[in-house]
mmCIF file of N, CA and C in Angstrom:
data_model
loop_
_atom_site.group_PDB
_atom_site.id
_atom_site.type_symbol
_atom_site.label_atom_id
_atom_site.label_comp_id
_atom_site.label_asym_id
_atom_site.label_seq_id
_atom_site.Cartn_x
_atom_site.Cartn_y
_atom_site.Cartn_z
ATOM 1 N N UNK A 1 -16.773 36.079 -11.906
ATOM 2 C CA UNK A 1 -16.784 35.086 -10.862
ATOM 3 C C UNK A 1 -17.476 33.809 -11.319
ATOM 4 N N UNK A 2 -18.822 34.343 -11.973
ATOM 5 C CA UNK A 2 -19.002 32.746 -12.424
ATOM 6 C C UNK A 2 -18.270 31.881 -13.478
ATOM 7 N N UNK A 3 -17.578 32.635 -14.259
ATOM 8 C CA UNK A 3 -16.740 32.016 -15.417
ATOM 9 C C UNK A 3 -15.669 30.986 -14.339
ATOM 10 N N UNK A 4 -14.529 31.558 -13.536
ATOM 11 C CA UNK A 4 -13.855 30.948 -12.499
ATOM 12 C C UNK A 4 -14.812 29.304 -11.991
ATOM 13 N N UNK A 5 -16.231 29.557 -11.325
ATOM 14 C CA UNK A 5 -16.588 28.657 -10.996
ATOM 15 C C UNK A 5 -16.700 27.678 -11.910
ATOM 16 N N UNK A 6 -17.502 28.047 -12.821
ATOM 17 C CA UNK A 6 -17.726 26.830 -14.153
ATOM 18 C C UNK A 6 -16.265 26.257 -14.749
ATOM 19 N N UNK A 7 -14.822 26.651 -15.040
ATOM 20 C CA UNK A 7 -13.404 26.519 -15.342
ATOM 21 C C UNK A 7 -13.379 25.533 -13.922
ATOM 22 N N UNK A 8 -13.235 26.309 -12.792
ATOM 23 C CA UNK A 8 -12.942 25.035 -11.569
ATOM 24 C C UNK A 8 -13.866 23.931 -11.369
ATOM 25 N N UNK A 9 -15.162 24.015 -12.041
ATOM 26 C CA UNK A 9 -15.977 22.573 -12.387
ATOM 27 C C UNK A 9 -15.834 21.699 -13.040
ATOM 28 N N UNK A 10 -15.281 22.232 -14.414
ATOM 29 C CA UNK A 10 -15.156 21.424 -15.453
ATOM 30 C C UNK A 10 -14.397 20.173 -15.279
ATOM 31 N N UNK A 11 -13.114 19.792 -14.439
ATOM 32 C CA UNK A 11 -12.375 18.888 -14.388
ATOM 33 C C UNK A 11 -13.219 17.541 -13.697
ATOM 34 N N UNK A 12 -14.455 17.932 -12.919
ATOM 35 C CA UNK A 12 -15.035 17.172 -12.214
ATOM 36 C C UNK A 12 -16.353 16.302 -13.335
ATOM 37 N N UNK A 13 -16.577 17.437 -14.004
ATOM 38 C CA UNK A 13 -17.825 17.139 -14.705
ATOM 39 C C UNK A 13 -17.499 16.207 -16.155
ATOM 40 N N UNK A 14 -16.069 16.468 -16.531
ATOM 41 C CA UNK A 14 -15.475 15.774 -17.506
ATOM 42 C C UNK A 14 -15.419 13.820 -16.955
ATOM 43 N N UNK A 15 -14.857 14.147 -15.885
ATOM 44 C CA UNK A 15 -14.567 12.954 -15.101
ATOM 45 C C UNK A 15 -15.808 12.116 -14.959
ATOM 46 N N UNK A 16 -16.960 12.497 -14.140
ATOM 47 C CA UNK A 16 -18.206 12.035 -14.130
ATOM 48 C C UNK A 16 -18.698 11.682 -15.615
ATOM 49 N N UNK A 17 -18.592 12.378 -16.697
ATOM 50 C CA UNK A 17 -19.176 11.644 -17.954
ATOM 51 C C UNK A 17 -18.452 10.364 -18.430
ATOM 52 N N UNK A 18 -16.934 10.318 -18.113
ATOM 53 C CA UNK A 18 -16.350 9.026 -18.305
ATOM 54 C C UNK A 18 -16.271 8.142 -17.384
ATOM 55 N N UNK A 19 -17.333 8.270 -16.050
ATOM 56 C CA UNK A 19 -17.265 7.133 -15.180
ATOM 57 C C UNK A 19 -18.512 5.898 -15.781
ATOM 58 N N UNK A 20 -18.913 5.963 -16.902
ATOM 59 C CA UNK A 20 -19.797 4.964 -17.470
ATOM 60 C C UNK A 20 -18.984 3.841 -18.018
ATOM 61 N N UNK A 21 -17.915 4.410 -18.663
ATOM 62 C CA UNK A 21 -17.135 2.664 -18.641
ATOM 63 C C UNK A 21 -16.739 1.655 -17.493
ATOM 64 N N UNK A 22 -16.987 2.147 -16.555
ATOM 65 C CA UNK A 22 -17.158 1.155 -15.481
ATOM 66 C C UNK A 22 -18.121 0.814 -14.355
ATOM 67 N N UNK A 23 -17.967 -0.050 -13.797
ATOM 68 C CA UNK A 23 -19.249 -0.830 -13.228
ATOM 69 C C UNK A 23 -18.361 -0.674 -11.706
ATOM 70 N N UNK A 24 -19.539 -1.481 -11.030
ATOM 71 C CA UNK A 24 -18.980 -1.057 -9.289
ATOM 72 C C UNK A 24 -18.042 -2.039 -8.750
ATOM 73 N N UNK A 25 -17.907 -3.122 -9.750
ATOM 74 C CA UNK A 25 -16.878 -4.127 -9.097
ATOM 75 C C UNK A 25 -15.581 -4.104 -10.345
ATOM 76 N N UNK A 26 -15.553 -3.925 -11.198
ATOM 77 C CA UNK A 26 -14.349 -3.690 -11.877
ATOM 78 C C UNK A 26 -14.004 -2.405 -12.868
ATOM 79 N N UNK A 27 -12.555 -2.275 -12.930
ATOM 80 C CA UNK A 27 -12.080 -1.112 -13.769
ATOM 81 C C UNK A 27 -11.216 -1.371 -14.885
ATOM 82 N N UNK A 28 -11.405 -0.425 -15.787
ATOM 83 C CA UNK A 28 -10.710 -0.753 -17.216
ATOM 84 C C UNK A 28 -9.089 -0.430 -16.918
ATOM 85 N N UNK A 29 -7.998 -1.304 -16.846
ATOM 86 C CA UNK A 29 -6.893 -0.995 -16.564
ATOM 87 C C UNK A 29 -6.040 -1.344 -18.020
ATOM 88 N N UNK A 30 -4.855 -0.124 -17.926
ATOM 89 C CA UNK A 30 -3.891 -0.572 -19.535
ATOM 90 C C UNK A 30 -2.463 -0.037 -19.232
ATOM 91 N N UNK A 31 -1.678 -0.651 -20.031
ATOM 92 C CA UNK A 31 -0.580 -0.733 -19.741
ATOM 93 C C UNK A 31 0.153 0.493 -20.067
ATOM 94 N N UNK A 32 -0.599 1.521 -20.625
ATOM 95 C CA UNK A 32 0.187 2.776 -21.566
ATOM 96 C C UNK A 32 -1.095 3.939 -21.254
ATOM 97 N N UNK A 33 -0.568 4.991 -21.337
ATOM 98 C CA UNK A 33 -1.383 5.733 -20.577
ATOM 99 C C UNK A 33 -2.830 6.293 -22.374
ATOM 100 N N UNK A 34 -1.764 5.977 -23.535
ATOM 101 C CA UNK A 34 -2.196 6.204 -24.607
ATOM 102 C C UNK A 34 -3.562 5.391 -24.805
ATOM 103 N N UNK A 35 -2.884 3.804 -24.337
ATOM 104 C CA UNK A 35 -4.685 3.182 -24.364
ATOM 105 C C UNK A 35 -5.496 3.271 -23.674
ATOM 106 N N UNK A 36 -5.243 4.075 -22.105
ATOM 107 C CA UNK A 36 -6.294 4.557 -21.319
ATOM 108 C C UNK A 36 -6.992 5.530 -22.116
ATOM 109 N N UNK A 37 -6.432 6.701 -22.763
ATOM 110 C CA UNK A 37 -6.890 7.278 -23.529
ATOM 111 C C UNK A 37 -8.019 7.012 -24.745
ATOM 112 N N UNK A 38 -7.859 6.257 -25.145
ATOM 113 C CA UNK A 38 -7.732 5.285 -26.246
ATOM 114 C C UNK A 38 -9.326 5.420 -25.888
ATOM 115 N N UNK A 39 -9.756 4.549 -25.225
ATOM 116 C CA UNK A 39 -10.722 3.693 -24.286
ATOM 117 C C UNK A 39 -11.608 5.069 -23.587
ATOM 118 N N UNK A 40 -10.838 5.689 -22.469
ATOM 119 C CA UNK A 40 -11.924 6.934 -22.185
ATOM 120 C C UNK A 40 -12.556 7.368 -23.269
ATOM 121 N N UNK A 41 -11.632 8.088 -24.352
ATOM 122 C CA UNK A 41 -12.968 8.660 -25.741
ATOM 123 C C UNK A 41 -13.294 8.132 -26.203
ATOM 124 N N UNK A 42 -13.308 6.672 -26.579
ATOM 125 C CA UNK A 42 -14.283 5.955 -27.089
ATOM 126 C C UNK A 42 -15.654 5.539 -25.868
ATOM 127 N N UNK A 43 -15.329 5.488 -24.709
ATOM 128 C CA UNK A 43 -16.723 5.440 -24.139
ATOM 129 C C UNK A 43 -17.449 6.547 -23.622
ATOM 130 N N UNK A 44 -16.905 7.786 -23.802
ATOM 131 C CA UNK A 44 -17.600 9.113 -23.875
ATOM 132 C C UNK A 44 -18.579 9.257 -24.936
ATOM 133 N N UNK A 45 -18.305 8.596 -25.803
ATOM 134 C CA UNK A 45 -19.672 8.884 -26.514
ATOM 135 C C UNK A 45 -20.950 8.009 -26.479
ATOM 136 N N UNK A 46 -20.827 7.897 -25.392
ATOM 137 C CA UNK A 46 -22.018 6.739 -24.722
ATOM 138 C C UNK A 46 -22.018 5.201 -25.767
ATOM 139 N N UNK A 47 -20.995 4.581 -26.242
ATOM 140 C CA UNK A 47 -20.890 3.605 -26.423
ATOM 141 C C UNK A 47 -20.295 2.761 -25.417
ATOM 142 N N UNK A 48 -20.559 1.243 -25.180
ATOM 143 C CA UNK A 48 -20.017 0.583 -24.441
ATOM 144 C C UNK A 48 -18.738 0.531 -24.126
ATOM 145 N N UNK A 49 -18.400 0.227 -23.202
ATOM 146 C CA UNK A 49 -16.813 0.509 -23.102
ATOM 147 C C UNK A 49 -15.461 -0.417 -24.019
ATOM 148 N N UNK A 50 -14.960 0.684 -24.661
ATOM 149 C CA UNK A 50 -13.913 0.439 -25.740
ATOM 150 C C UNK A 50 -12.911 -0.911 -25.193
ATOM 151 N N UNK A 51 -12.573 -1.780 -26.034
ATOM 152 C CA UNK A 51 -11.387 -2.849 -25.775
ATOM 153 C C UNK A 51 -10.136 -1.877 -26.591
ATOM 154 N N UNK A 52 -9.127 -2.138 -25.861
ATOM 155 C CA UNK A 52 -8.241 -1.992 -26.448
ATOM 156 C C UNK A 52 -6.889 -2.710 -26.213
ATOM 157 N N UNK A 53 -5.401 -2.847 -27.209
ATOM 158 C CA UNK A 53 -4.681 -3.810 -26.852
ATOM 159 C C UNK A 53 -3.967 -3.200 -25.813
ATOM 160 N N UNK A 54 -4.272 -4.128 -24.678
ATOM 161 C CA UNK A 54 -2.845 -3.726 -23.951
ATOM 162 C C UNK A 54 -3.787 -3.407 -22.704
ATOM 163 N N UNK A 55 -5.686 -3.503 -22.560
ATOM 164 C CA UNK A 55 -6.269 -3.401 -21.849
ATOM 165 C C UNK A 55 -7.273 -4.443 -21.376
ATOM 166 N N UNK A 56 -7.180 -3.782 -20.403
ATOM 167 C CA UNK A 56 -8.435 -5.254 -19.918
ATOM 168 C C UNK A 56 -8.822 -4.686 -18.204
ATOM 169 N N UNK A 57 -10.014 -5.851 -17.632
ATOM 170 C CA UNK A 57 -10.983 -5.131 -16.777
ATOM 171 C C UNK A 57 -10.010 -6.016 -15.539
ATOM 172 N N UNK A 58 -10.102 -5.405 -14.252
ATOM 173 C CA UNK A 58 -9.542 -5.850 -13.314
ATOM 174 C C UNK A 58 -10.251 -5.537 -11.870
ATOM 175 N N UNK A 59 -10.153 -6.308 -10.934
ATOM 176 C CA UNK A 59 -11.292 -6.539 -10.082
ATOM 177 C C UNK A 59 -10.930 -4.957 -9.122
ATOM 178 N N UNK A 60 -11.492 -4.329 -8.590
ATOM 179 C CA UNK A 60 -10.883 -3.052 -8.261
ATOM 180 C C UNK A 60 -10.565 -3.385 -6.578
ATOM 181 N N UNK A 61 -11.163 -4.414 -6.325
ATOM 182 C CA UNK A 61 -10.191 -5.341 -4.677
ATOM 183 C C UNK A 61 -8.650 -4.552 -4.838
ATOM 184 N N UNK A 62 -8.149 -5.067 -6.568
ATOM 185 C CA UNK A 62 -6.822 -5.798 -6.420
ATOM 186 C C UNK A 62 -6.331 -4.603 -7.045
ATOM 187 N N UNK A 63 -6.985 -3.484 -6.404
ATOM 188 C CA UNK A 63 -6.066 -1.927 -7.052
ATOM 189 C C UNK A 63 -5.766 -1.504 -6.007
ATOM 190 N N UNK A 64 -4.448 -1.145 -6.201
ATOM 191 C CA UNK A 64 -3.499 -0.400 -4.800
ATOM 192 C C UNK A 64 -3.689 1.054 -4.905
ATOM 193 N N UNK A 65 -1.791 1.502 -4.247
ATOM 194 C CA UNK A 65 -1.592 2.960 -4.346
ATOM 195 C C UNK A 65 -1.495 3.434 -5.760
ATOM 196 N N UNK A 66 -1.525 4.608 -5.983
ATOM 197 C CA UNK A 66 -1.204 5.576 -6.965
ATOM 198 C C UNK A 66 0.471 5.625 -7.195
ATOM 199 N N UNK A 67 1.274 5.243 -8.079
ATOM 200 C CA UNK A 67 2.587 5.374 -8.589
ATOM 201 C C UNK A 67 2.624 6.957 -9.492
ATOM 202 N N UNK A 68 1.203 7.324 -10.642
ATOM 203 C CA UNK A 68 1.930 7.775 -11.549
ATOM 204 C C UNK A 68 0.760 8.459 -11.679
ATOM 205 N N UNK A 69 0.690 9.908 -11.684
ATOM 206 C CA UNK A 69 -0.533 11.227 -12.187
ATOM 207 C C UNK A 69 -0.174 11.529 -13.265
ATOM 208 N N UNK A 70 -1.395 11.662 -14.347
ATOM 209 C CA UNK A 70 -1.121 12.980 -14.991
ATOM 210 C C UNK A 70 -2.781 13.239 -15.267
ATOM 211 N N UNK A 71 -2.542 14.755 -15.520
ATOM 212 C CA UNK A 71 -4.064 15.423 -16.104
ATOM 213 C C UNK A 71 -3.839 16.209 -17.224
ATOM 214 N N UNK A 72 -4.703 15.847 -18.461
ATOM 215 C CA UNK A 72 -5.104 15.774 -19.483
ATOM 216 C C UNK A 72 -6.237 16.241 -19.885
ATOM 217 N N UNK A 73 -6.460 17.441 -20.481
ATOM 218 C CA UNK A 73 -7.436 18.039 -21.109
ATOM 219 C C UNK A 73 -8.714 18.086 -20.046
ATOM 220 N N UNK A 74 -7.814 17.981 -18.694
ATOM 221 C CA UNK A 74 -9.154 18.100 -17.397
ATOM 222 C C UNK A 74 -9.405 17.012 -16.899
ATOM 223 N N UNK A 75 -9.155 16.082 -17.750
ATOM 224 C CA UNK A 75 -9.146 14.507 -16.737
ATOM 225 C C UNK A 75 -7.594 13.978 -16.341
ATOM 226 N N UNK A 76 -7.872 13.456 -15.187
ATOM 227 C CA UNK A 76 -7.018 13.116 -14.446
ATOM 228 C C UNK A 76 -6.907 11.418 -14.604
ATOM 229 N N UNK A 77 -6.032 11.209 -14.785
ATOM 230 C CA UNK A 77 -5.311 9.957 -14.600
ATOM 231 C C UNK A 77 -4.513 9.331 -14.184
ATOM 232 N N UNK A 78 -4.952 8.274 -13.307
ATOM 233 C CA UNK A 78 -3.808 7.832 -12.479
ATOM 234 C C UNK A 78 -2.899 6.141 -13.017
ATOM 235 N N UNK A 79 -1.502 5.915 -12.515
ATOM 236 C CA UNK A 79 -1.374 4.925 -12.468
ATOM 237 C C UNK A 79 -1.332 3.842 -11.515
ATOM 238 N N UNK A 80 -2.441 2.979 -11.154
ATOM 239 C CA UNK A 80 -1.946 2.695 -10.154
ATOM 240 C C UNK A 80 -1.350 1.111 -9.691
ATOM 241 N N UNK A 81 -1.099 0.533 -8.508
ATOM 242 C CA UNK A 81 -0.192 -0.641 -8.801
ATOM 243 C C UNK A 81 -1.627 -1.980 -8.283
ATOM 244 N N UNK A 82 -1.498 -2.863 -9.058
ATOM 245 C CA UNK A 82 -2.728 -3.925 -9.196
ATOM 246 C C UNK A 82 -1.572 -5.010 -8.296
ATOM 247 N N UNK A 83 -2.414 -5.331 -8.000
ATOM 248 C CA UNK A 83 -2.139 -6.929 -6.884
ATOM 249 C C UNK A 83 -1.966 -7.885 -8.159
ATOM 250 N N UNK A 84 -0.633 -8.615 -8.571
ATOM 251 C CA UNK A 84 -0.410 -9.275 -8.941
ATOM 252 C C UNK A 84 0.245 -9.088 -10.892
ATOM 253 N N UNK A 85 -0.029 -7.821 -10.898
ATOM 254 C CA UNK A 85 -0.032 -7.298 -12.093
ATOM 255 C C UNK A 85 2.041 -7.372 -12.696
ATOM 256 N N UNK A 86 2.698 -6.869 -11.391
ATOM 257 C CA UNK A 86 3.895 -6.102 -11.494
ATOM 258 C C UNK A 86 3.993 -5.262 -11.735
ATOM 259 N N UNK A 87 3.390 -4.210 -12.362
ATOM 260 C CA UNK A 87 3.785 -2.697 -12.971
ATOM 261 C C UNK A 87 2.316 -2.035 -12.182
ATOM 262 N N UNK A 88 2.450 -1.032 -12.416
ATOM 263 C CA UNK A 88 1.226 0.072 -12.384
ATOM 264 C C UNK A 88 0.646 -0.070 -13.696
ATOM 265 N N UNK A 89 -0.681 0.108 -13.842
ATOM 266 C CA UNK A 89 -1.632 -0.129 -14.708
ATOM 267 C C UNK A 89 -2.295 1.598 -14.717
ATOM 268 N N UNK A 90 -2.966 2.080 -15.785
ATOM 269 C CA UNK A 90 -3.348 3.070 -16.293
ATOM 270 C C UNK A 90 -5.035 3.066 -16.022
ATOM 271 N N UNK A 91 -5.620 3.765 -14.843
ATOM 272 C CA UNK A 91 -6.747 3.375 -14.908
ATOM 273 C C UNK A 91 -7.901 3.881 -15.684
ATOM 274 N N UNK A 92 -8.655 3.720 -16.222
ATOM 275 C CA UNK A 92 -9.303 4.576 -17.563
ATOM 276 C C UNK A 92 -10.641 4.932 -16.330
ATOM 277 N N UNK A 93 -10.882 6.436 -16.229
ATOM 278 C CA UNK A 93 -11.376 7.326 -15.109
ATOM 279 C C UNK A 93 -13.044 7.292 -15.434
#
């Protein structure tokens, strides 16, 4: 039973260590879900948060609905649609 609990934690606790690349007024958004990627493991290792091409920070006002899920090695990622952007953007979690 406790193995179950700690497995149904993990997706949460993964998530919380990569909420340091962002701050309370903006989020790291990218055009490919690869450079969200990209960007989450590079700021998991407690370095500042990774640039990458095809990414950049966006005011989180101007983040809408969710278009596009996927979950990945326990983190979840969404795409979602930015005010002014045109596409859904990849939000790095």
């Amino acid at each position: 039973m406790r193995f179950q609990v700690v497995l149904a934690l993990s997706p949460i606790l993964l998530w919380s260590g990569a909420a340091r690349a962002q701050d309370g007024t903006t989020a790291i958004a990218c055009d490919t879900l690869l450079a969200a990627r990209r960007v989450d493991a590079a700021t998991g290792s407690g370095q500042p948060p990774a640039t990458d091409a095809g990414c950049r920070r966006v005011e989180r006002d101007k983040i809408r609905s969710v278009e596009q899920r996927a979950l990945i090695g326990g983190a979840p990622y969404e795409c979602m649609t930015i005010a002014g952007a045109g596409r859904c953007l990849w939000i790095v979690p």
